[in-house]
Every structure is written in structure tokens, then in C-alpha cells.
Coordinates of C-alpha atoms and ligand atoms in Angstrom, one line a residue:
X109 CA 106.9 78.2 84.5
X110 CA 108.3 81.3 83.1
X111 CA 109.2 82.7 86.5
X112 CA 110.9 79.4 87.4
X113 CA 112.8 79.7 84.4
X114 CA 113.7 83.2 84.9
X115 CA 114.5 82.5 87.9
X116 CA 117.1 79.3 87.3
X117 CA 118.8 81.8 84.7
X118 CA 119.2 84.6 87.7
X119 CA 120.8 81.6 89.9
X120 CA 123.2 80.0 86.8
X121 CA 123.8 83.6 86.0
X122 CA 125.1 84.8 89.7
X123 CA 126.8 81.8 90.4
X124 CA 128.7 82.7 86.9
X125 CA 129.6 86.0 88.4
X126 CA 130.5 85.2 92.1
X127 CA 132.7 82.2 90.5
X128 CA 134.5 85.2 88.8
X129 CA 135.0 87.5 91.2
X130 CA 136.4 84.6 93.6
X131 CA 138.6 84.1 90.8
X132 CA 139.4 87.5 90.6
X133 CA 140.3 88.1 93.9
X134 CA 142.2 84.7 95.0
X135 CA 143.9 84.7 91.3
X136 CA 143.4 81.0 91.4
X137 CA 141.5 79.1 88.6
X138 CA 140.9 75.4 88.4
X139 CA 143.2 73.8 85.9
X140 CA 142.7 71.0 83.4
X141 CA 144.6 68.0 85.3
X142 CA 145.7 64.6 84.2
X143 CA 144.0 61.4 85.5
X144 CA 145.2 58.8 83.9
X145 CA 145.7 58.7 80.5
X146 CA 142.9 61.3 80.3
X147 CA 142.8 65.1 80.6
X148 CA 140.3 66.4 82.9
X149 CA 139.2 69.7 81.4
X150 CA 136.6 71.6 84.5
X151 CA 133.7 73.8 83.5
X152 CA 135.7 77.1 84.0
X153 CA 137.7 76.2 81.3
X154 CA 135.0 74.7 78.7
X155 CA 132.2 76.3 79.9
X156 CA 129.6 73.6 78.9
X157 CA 126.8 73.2 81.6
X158 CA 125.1 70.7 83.1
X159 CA 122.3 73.3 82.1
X160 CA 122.7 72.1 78.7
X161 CA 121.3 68.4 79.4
X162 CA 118.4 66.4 78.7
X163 CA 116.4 66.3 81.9
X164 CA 116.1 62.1 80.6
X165 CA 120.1 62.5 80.6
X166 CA 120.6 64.0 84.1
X167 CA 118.0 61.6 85.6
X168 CA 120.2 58.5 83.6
X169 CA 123.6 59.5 84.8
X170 CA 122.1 60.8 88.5
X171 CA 120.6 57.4 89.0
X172 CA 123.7 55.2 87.7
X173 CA 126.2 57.5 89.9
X174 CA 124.0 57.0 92.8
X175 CA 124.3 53.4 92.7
X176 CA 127.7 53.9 92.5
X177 CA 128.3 53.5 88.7
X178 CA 130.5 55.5 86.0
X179 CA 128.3 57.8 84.0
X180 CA 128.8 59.9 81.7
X181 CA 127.0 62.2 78.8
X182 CA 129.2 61.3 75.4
X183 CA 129.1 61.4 72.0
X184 CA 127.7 63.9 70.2
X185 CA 125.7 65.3 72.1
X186 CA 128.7 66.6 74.3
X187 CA 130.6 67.9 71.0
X188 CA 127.1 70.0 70.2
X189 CA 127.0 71.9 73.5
X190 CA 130.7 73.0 72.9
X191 CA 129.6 74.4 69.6
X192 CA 126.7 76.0 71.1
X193 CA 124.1 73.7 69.3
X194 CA 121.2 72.0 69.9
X195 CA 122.0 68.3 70.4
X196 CA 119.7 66.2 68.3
X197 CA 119.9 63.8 71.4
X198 CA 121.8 62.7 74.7
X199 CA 123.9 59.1 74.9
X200 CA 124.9 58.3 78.2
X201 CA 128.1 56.0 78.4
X202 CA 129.2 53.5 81.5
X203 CA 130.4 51.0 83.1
X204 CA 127.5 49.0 85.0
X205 CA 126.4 46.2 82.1
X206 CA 123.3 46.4 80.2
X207 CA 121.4 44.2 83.1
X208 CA 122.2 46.5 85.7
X209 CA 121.2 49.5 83.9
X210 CA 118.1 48.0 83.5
X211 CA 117.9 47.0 86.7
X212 CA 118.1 50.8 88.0
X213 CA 115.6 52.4 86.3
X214 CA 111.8 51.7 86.3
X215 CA 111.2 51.7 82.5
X216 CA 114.1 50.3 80.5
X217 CA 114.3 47.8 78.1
X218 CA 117.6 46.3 76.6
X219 CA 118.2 46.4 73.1
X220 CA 120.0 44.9 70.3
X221 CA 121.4 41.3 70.2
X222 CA 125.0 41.2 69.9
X223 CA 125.5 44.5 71.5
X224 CA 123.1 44.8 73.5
X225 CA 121.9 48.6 74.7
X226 CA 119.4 50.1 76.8
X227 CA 116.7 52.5 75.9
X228 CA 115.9 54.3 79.4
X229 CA 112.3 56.4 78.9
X230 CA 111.0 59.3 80.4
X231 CA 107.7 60.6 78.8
X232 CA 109.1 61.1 74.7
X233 CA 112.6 61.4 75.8
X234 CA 114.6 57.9 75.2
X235 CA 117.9 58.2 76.6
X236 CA 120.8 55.3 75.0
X237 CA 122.7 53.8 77.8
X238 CA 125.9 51.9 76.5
X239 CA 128.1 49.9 78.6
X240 CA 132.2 51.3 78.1
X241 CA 133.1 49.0 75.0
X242 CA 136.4 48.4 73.7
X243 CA 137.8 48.1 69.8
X244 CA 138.8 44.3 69.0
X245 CA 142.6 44.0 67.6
X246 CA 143.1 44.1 64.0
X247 CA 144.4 40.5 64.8
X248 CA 141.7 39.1 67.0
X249 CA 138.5 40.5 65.3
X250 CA 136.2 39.1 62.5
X251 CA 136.1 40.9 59.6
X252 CA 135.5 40.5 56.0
X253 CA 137.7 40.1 53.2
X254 CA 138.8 43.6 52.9
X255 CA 139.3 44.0 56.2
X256 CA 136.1 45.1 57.6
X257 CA 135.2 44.8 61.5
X258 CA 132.0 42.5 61.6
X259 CA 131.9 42.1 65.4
X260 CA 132.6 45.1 67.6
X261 CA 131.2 43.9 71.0
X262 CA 133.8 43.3 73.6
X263 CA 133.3 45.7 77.1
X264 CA 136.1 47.9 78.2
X265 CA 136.8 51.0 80.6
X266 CA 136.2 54.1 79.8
X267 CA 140.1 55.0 78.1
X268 CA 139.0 52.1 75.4
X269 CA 135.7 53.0 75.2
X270 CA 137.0 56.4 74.0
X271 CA 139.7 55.2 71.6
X272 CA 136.8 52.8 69.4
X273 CA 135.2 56.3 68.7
X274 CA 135.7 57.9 65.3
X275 CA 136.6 61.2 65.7
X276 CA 138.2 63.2 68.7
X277 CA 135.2 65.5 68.8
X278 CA 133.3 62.3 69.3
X279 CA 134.7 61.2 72.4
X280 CA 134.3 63.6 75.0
X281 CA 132.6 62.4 78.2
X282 CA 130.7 64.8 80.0
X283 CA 130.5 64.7 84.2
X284 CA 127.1 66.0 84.9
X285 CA 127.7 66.0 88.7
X286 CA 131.0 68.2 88.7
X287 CA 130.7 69.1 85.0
X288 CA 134.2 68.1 84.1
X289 CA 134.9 66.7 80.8
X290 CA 137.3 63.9 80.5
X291 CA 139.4 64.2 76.9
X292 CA 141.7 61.4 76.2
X293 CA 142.5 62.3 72.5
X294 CA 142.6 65.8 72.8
X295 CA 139.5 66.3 71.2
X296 CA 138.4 69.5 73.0
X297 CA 141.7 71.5 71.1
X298 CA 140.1 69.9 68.0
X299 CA 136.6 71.2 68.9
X300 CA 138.3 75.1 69.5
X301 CA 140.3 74.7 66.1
X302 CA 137.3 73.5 64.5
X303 CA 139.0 70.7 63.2
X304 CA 137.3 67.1 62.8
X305 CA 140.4 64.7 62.9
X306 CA 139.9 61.1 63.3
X307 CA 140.9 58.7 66.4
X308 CA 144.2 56.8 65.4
X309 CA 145.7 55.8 61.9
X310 CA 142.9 57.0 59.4
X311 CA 143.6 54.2 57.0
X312 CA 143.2 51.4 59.6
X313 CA 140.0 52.9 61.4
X314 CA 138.3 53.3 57.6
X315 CA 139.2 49.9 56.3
X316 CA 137.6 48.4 59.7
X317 CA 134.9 50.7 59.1
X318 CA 134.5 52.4 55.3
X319 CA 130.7 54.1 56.7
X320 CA 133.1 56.8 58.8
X321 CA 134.4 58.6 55.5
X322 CA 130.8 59.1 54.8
X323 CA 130.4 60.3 58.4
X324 CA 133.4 62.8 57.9
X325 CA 131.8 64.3 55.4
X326 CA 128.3 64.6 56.8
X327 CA 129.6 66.2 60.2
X328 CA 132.2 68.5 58.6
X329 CA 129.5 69.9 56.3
X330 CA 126.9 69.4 59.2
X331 CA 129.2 71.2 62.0
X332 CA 130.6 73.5 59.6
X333 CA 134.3 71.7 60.6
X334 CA 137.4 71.4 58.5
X335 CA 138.7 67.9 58.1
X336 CA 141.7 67.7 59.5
X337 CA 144.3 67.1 56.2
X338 CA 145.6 63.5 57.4
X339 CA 141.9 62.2 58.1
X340 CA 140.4 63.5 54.5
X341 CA 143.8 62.3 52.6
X342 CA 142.7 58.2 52.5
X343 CA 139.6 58.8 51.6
X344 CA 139.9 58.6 47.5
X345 CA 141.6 56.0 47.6
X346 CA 139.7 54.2 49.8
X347 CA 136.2 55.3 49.0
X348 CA 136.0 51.9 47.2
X349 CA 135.2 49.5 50.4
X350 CA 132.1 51.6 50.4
X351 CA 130.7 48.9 48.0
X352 CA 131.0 46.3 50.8
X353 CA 128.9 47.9 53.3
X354 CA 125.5 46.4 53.8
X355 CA 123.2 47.9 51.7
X356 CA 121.1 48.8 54.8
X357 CA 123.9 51.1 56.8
X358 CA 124.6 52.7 53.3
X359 CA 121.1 53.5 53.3
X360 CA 121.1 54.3 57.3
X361 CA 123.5 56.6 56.5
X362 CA 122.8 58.1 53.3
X363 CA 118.8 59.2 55.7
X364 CA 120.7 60.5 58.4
X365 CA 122.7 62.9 55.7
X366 CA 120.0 63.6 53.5
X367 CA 118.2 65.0 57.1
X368 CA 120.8 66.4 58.8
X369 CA 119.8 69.6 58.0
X370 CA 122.4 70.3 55.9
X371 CA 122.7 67.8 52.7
X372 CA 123.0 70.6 50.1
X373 CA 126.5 71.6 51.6
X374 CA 127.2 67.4 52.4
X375 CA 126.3 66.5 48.5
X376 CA 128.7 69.3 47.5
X377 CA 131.3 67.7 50.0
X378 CA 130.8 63.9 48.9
X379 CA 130.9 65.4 45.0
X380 CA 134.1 67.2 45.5
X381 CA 135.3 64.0 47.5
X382 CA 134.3 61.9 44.5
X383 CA 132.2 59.9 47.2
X384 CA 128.3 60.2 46.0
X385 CA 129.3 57.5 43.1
X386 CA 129.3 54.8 46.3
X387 CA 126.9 56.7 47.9
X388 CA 123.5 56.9 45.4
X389 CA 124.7 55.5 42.2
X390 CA 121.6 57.5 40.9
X391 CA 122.4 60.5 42.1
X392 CA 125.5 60.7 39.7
X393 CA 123.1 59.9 36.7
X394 CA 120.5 62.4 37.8
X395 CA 123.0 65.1 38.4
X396 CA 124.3 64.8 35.0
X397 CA 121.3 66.2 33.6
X398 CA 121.0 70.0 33.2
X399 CA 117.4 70.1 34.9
X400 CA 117.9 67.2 37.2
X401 CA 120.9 68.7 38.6
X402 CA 118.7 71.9 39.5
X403 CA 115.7 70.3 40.9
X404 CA 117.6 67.9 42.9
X405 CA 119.9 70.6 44.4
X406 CA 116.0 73.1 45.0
X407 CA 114.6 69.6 47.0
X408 CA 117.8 69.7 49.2
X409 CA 117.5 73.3 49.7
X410 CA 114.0 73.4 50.4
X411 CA 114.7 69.8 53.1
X412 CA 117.1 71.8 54.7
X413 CA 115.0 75.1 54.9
X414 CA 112.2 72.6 56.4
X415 CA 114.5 71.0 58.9
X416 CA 115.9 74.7 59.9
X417 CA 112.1 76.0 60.4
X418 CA 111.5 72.3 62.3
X419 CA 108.5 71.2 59.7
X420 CA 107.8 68.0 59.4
X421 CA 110.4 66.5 56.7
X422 CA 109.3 63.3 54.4
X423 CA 112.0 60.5 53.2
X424 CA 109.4 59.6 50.8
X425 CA 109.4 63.5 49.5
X426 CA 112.9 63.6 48.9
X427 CA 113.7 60.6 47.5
X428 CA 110.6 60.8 45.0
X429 CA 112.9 64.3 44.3
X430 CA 115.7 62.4 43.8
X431 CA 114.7 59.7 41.7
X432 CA 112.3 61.9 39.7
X433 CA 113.9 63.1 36.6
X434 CA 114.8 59.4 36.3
X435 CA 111.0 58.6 35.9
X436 CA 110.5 61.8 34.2
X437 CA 112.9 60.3 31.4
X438 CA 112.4 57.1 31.4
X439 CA 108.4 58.1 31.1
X440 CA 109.0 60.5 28.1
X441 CA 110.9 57.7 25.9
X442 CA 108.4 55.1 26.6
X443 CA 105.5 57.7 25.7
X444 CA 107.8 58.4 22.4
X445 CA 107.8 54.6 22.0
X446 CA 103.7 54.7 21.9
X447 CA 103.4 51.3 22.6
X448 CA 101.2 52.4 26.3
X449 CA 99.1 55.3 27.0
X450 CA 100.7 58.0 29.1
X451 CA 99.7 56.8 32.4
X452 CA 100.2 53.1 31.8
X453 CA 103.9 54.5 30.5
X454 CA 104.0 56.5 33.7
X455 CA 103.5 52.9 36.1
X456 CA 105.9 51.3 33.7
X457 CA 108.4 54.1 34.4
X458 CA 108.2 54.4 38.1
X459 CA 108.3 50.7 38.5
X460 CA 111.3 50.5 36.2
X461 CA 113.1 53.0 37.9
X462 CA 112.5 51.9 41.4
X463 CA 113.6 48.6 40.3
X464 CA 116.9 50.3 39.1
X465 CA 117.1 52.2 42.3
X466 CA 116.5 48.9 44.7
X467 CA 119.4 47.0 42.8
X468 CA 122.3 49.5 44.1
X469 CA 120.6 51.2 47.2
X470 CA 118.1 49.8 49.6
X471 CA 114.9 52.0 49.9
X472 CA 112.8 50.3 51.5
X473 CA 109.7 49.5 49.6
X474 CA 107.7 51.2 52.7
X475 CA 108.6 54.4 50.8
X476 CA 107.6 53.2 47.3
X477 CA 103.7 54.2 48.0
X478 CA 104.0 57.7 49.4
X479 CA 106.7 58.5 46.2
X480 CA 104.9 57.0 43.6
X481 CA 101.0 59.0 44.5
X482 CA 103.1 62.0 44.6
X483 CA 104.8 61.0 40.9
X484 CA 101.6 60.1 39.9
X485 CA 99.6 63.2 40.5
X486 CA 102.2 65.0 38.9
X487 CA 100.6 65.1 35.0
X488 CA 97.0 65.6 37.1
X489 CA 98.1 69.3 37.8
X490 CA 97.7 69.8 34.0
X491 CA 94.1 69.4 34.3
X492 CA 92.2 72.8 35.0
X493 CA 88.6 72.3 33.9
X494 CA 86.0 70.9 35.2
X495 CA 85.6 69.4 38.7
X496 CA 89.5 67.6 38.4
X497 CA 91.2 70.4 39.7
X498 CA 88.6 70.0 43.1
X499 CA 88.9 66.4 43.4
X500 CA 92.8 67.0 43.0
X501 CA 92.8 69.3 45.5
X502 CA 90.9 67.3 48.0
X503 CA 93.3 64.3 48.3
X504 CA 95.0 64.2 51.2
X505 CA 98.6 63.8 49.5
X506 CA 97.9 67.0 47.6
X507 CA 100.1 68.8 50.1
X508 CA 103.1 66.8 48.8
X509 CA 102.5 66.9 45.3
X510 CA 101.6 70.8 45.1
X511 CA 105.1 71.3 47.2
X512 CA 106.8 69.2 44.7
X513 CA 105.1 70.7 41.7
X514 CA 106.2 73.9 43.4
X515 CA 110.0 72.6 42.9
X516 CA 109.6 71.8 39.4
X517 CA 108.4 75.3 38.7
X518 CA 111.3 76.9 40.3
X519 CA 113.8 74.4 38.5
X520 CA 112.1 75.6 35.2
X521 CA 110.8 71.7 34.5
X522 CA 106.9 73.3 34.2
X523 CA 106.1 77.0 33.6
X524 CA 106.1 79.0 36.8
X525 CA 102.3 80.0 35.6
X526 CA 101.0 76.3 36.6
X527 CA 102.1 77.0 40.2
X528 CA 100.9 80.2 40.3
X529 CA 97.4 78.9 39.4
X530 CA 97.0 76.2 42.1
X531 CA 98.2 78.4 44.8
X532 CA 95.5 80.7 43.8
X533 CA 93.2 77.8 43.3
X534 CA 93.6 76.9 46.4
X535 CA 93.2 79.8 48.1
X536 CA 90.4 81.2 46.4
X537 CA 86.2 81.2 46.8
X538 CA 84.1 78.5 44.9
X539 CA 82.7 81.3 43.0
X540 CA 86.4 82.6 42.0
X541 CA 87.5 79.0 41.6
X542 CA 84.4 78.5 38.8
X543 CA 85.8 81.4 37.0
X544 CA 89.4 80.0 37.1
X545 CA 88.6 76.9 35.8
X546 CA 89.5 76.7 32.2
X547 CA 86.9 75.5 29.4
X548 CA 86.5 71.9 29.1
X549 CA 87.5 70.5 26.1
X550 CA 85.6 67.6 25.8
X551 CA 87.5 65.2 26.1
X552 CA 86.3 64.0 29.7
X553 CA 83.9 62.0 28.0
X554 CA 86.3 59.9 25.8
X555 CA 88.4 59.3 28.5
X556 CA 85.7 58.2 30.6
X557 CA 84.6 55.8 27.5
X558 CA 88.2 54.5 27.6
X559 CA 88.0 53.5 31.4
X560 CA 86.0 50.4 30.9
X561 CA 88.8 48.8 28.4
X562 CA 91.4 47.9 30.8
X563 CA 94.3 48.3 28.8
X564 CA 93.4 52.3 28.9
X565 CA 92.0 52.3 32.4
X566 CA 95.1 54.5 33.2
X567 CA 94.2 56.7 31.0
X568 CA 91.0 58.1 33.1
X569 CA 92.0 60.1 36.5
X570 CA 94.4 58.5 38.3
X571 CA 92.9 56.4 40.8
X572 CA 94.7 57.6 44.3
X573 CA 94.4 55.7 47.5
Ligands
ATP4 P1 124.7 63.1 65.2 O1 124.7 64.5 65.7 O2 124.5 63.0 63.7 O3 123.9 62.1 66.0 P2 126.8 61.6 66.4 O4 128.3 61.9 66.4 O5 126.1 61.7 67.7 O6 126.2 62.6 65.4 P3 125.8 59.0 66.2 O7 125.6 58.1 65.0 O8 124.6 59.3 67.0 O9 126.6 60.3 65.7 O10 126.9 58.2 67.1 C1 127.1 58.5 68.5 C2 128.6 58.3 68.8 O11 129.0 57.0 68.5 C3 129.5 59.2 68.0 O12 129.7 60.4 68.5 C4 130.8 58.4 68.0 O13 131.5 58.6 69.2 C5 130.3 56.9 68.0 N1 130.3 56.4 66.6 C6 129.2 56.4 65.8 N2 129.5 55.8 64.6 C7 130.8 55.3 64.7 C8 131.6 54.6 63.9 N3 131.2 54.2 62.7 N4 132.9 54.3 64.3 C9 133.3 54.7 65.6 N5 132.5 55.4 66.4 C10 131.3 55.7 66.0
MG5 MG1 123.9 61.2 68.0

């Protein structure tokens, strides 16, 4: 394989060089031409290479050009290879209709109801296939009361298909065949200046769509791209019609920034913007606080760090992060109150605040499991005698709650001398672990006493999974 590869690089690498010197020596280079109302921009000008796609991707727009379709590689992916990133995945864009993409590939299945899609596989690669789709007329679409486009699912050519994009550096279409790329909003200038402007009137694309402020945000911070003065200029004043997106493509949204590998730098964006008050209601609350501020900002940090070093990355994790000094508070006045022990307070405080947190952003109760074992273990890390540190440690969501212990060390929540003690716990013999393990003070047996009354069952250890 590694020959092969070397190999392919020697060829890609040669033809570079002969394509030079026959440039070189005739003096003629291909130039960007004009078909239509699109500019035609060939690889010795942008230099992206059909090197650069998915093998799923080149088998999708082989197969569709064969049987004589449009096909292109657009979107994002596209915009990525320019800026010499990985994309996170390829979209293919055509014109055959969702049935005849299907019917051109062996295993493809068409997706969605009102728009429909298809989902071509190859092994774990999925490739999206959408047919060329145009934007519906202010006029002629349904939208809501504000002026929000409800349906969006008309086909089109290609020229409309790239105009219903949001931004210019969004609607490149990529030739894999002669590796041209076809630019009908000038996107690729954008792309060089490093400047994410958006498709059309900024005020009319945001009130048919409020989610793409969010998404100017997220991919200036994520792409390290300025926003371009006339598309960032609407935005606070018009950050309101956030409220009138579905809960559900807030929360789309808010997961796709929180893991985009760079929400530290996106929160800072949507704060400066004024945006994170549509965005996580909580979030303004939580970063109010002097500690919560801190831990929240280390959990981003330590995401993005994850995502960088391509570990596995939790939405549980995080959002039990983000919501935690919420518990953490809530928990602390109803232990002041005294009216429950402190693990019954801790279930009343976790459910209070998730029922907070459903109210003004949809997480999915899927999530609520995973967040609240990894709340509730939290107080267990106190205990360091007798055989609770070992049953602690054999749990199988004691990864996640050491990691997040971990972070409230380093925000300064819990002395830095508790973490230090379970990492060497951890790593340490069962005859050094015996001598770690700090006297017990009796009080196992009260608590275990307690366990039969049920109103102080919660008192005993924390019964996990
Ligand atoms: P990412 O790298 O985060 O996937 P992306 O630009 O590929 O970024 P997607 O959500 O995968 O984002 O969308 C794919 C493409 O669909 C975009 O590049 C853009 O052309 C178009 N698109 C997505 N959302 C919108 C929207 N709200 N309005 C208009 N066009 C959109
Ligand atoms: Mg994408």
C-alpha cells in the first residue's frame, strides 16, 4: 500500500512539473472562462485536486457523469480543500432526480420527505447526493409570521442551485473529471481574501432563514475567516428571529458548534455578537458566575483539544459541563435549605435544572442518563477509605467523571490535591492503593443503617447503573 501511495504521489507530483514546464515553454496557461452566468476557474489556477476526494465522492460523481448526468462535489467540502483542510465530508450536487440517483448505484436509499435526498454507501463512507434545488420567491414561498422560509423544495439548475446557498465559499462546485470549479458568486476571491460574505441581501437571506447568523459565526471562528462587514452588520438587530427557530435546529446547530472543533473561539464570537442569549439561554446565566465562567470555557478547551487529537468526544460530557454549575448551585441552596439529605438534594437539583434547561433548549432526554451518573459521582470522589474508592473506580462511567473532576480541579471548584490522588489511585498497586486509602471514619455503618429508610436511601453510595 505504501509503495502504491508513494507511487500515485511520484505520478501527481510529475504531472505537476511537466504541466509547468509546458507552461513554461509555450507561455500559455489555461484561463478562468465564462460559461454562463458562471466563472469557470481550471485547476492551474485553484490548484484543488481531484486527489483531494472521497473515493465514495469520485465513485458518486463518476457514475452519475457516466450516465450522462451533471455532477459535481459542493459545499463545504470544496471550500475545505481550498483552505487546505480536511473536509469533515463530501456532498455531491446534480441534476438527475433523487429516483435516478438511486437508480444508478447498487446501494442507495432516498431520504427525507419533503426534500427528498439520497444516501449513496460505500463501506463507512455515505456520500449526500442532492438534486440542483432552487430558492422559492420571497412572494411565492411559505413562511411564518416573521418571514421565515418553511418550505424550500422546488428543483432548479445548477446557477439556482448555487444562489439558495448561504455563503459564497459555500457554493463552489467541484468537476472531478476535468477538475474545474464552476463559481457563480465569486466565491473563490472570497475564499483567497479569507472573507465569509453571504449570497445576496444579508437581511433578506437571514429573515428567510435566522439559523445562518449562527452558521456565520461557527464557520468564521471554525475557518478562521473574517466576516465580510455587510454580512455581520444585520446580525444584532436581527438576532431576535432566532427565538422562532424550532427548538430542534437550534439544538442541531448549537451540537454541530459545540463540536466543530473550535467552540471556545465560536462562544467568544456569539458573546461579542450578543448571540449566545438566543443561543443557550443557560449559558448566559452560567457564564455570569466567576467559577462557571472558568469551567465552562476549560470543558470547551479540553472538547476542542479532544476533537484536534481525534478522541472520542461526548455531547453528554459537555453539556453535563455546561449545565453543571447550575446543579452545583441549585444543589448547595437546597442542602442549605436542609429539608433533604445531600444526595436526595442532589436528584432534586439535577432534575430541576434539566427541567429548566428543556423549557428553552431541546436536549434530548437521551442525554439526561449519561450527564446525570457523571453529576452524580461527582460528591463520590470525596470518599477515600475503605473499599469506595475501588468500587468508584470500577464503574464503567468512571472515565467521564474522573475527566470531569479533572476540569473542576483546574477551574479551582475542588482542590487540585483530590485529582492528584485518583490519578495516583488509579495508577497505583493494590498494596500502594491500601496505603493511600485514608482512615475510615466510621460512619459507613450509619449510612448503611440509613439505607433501609427510604427517605435516606440516597444517602448510602450512589446506586450507578
Ligand atoms: P461543515 O464543514 O460544518 O459541514 P458546511 O458548509 O458543509 O460546513 P453543511 O451544514 O454540511 O455545512 O451544509 C452543506 C452546504 O449546504 C453548505 O456548504 C451550504 O452550501 C448549504 N447550506 C447549509 N445550510 C444552509 C442554510 N441554512 N442556508 C443556505 N444554504 C445552506
Ligand atoms: Mg458539510
Amino acid at each position: 500500500m505504501k509503495y502504491i501511495a508513494a507511487l500515485i504521489a511520484a505520478i501527481s507530483f510529475l504531472q505537476t512539473m511537466i504541466k509547468k514546464l509546458i507552461k513554461r515553454v509555450f507561455g500559455k496557461s489555461p484561463k478562468v472562462r465564462s460559461v454562463g452566468a458562471a466563472q469557470v476557474i481550471p485547476f492551474e489556477v485553484h490548484g484543488v485536486s481531484r486527489d483531494g476526494i472521497s473515493f465514495g465522492a469520485r465513485r458518486v460523481t463518476d457514475g452519475l457523469q457516466a450516465a450522462g448526468f451533471q455532477a459535481y462535489v459542493v459545499g463545504g467540502a470544496v471550500r475545505d480543500l481550498m483552505l487546505d483542510k480536511h473536509p469533515k465530508d463530501f456532498d455531491v450536487a446534480t441534476d438527475a432526480t433523487p429516483e435516478e440517483v438511486r437508480r444508478v448505484f447498487r446501494r442507495a436509499r432516498i431520504i427525507g420527505r419533503r426534500f427528498k435526498l439520497v444516501h449513496v454507501m460505500f463501506g463507512e463512507e455515505t456520500v449526500e447526493v442532492s438534486t440542483f434545488r432552487r430558492a422559492i420567491e420571497a412572494e411565492e414561498a411559505e413562511t411564518d409570521a416573521h418571514g421565515r422560509i418553511l418550505r424550500d423544495n422546488e428543483f432548479g439548475d445548477q446557477e439556482q442551485d448555487a444562489a439558495r446557498r448561504d455563503f459564497t465559499a459555500n457554493a463552489l462546485f467541484f468537476d472531478a473529471t476535468t477538475q474545474e470549479i464552476f463559481d457563480y458568486h465569486n466565491g473563490y476571491a472570497d475564499i483567497r481574501a479569507n472573507t465569509l460574505r453571504m449570497i445576496g441581501d444579508p437581511v433578506v437571506r437571514y429573515r428567510e432563514d435566522p439559523v445562518r447568523m449562527l452558521r456565520a459565526v461557527r464557520l468564521s471562528a471554525k475557518l478562521g475567516m473574517k466576516l465580510d462587514a455587510a454580512t455581520a452588520a444585520p446580525i444584532a438587530k436581527m438576532k431576535g428571529l432566532l427565538s422562532n427557530v424550532p427548538e430542534a435546529r437550534m439544538f442541531d446547530e448549537m451540537l454541530k458548534l459545540l463540536l466543530s472543533g473550535h467552540a471556545l473561539e465560536c462562544i467568544k464570537k456569539l458573546r461579542q455578537m450578543e448571540l449566545h442569549h438566543g443561543m443557550l439561554p443557560m449559558l448566559d446565566v452560567i457564564l455570569e458566575q466567576p467559577m462557571g465562567e472558568k469551567f465552562v470555557m476549560l470543558s470547551l478547551q479540553n472538547t476542542d483539544q479532544r476533537i484536534e487529537q481525534e478522541k472520542a468526544t461526548s455531547p453528554a460530557f459537555l453539556f453535563a459541563a455546561l449545565l453543571w454549575h447550575e446543579v452545583l448551585s441549585t444543589w448547595n441552596t437546597l442542602k442549605e435549605k436542609g429539608e433533604e439529605g445531600p444526595i436526595a438534594a442532589m436528584h432534586t437539583a439535577m432534575d430541576e435544572v434539566l427541567a429548566r434547561q428543556r423549557a428553552q433548549l431541546a436536549i434530548p432526554r437521551r442525554y439526561d442518563t449519561v450527564m446525570k451518573e457523571i453529576w452524580l459521582l461527582q460528591p463520590r470522589f470525596e470518599q477515600r477509605s475503605g473499599q469506595r474508592p475501588l468500587r468508584l473506580l470500577a464503574l464503567p462511567r468512571f472515565r467521564a467523571a474522573y475527566d470531569f473532576m479533572l476540569l473542576r480541579c483546574e477551574s479551582g471548584e475542588v482542590d487540585v490535591e483530590l485529582g492528584a490522588w485518583w490519578e495516583e489511585f488509579q495508577h497505583a498497586n493494590d498494596e500502594q492503593r491500601a496505603d493511600m486509602l485514608m482512615p475510615d471514619t466510621g460512619g459507613t455503618k450509619k449510612r448503611r443503617r440509613r439505607t433501609k429508610k427510604p427517605a435516606s436511601a440516597h444517602q448510602a453510595e450512589l446506586p450507578i447503573e
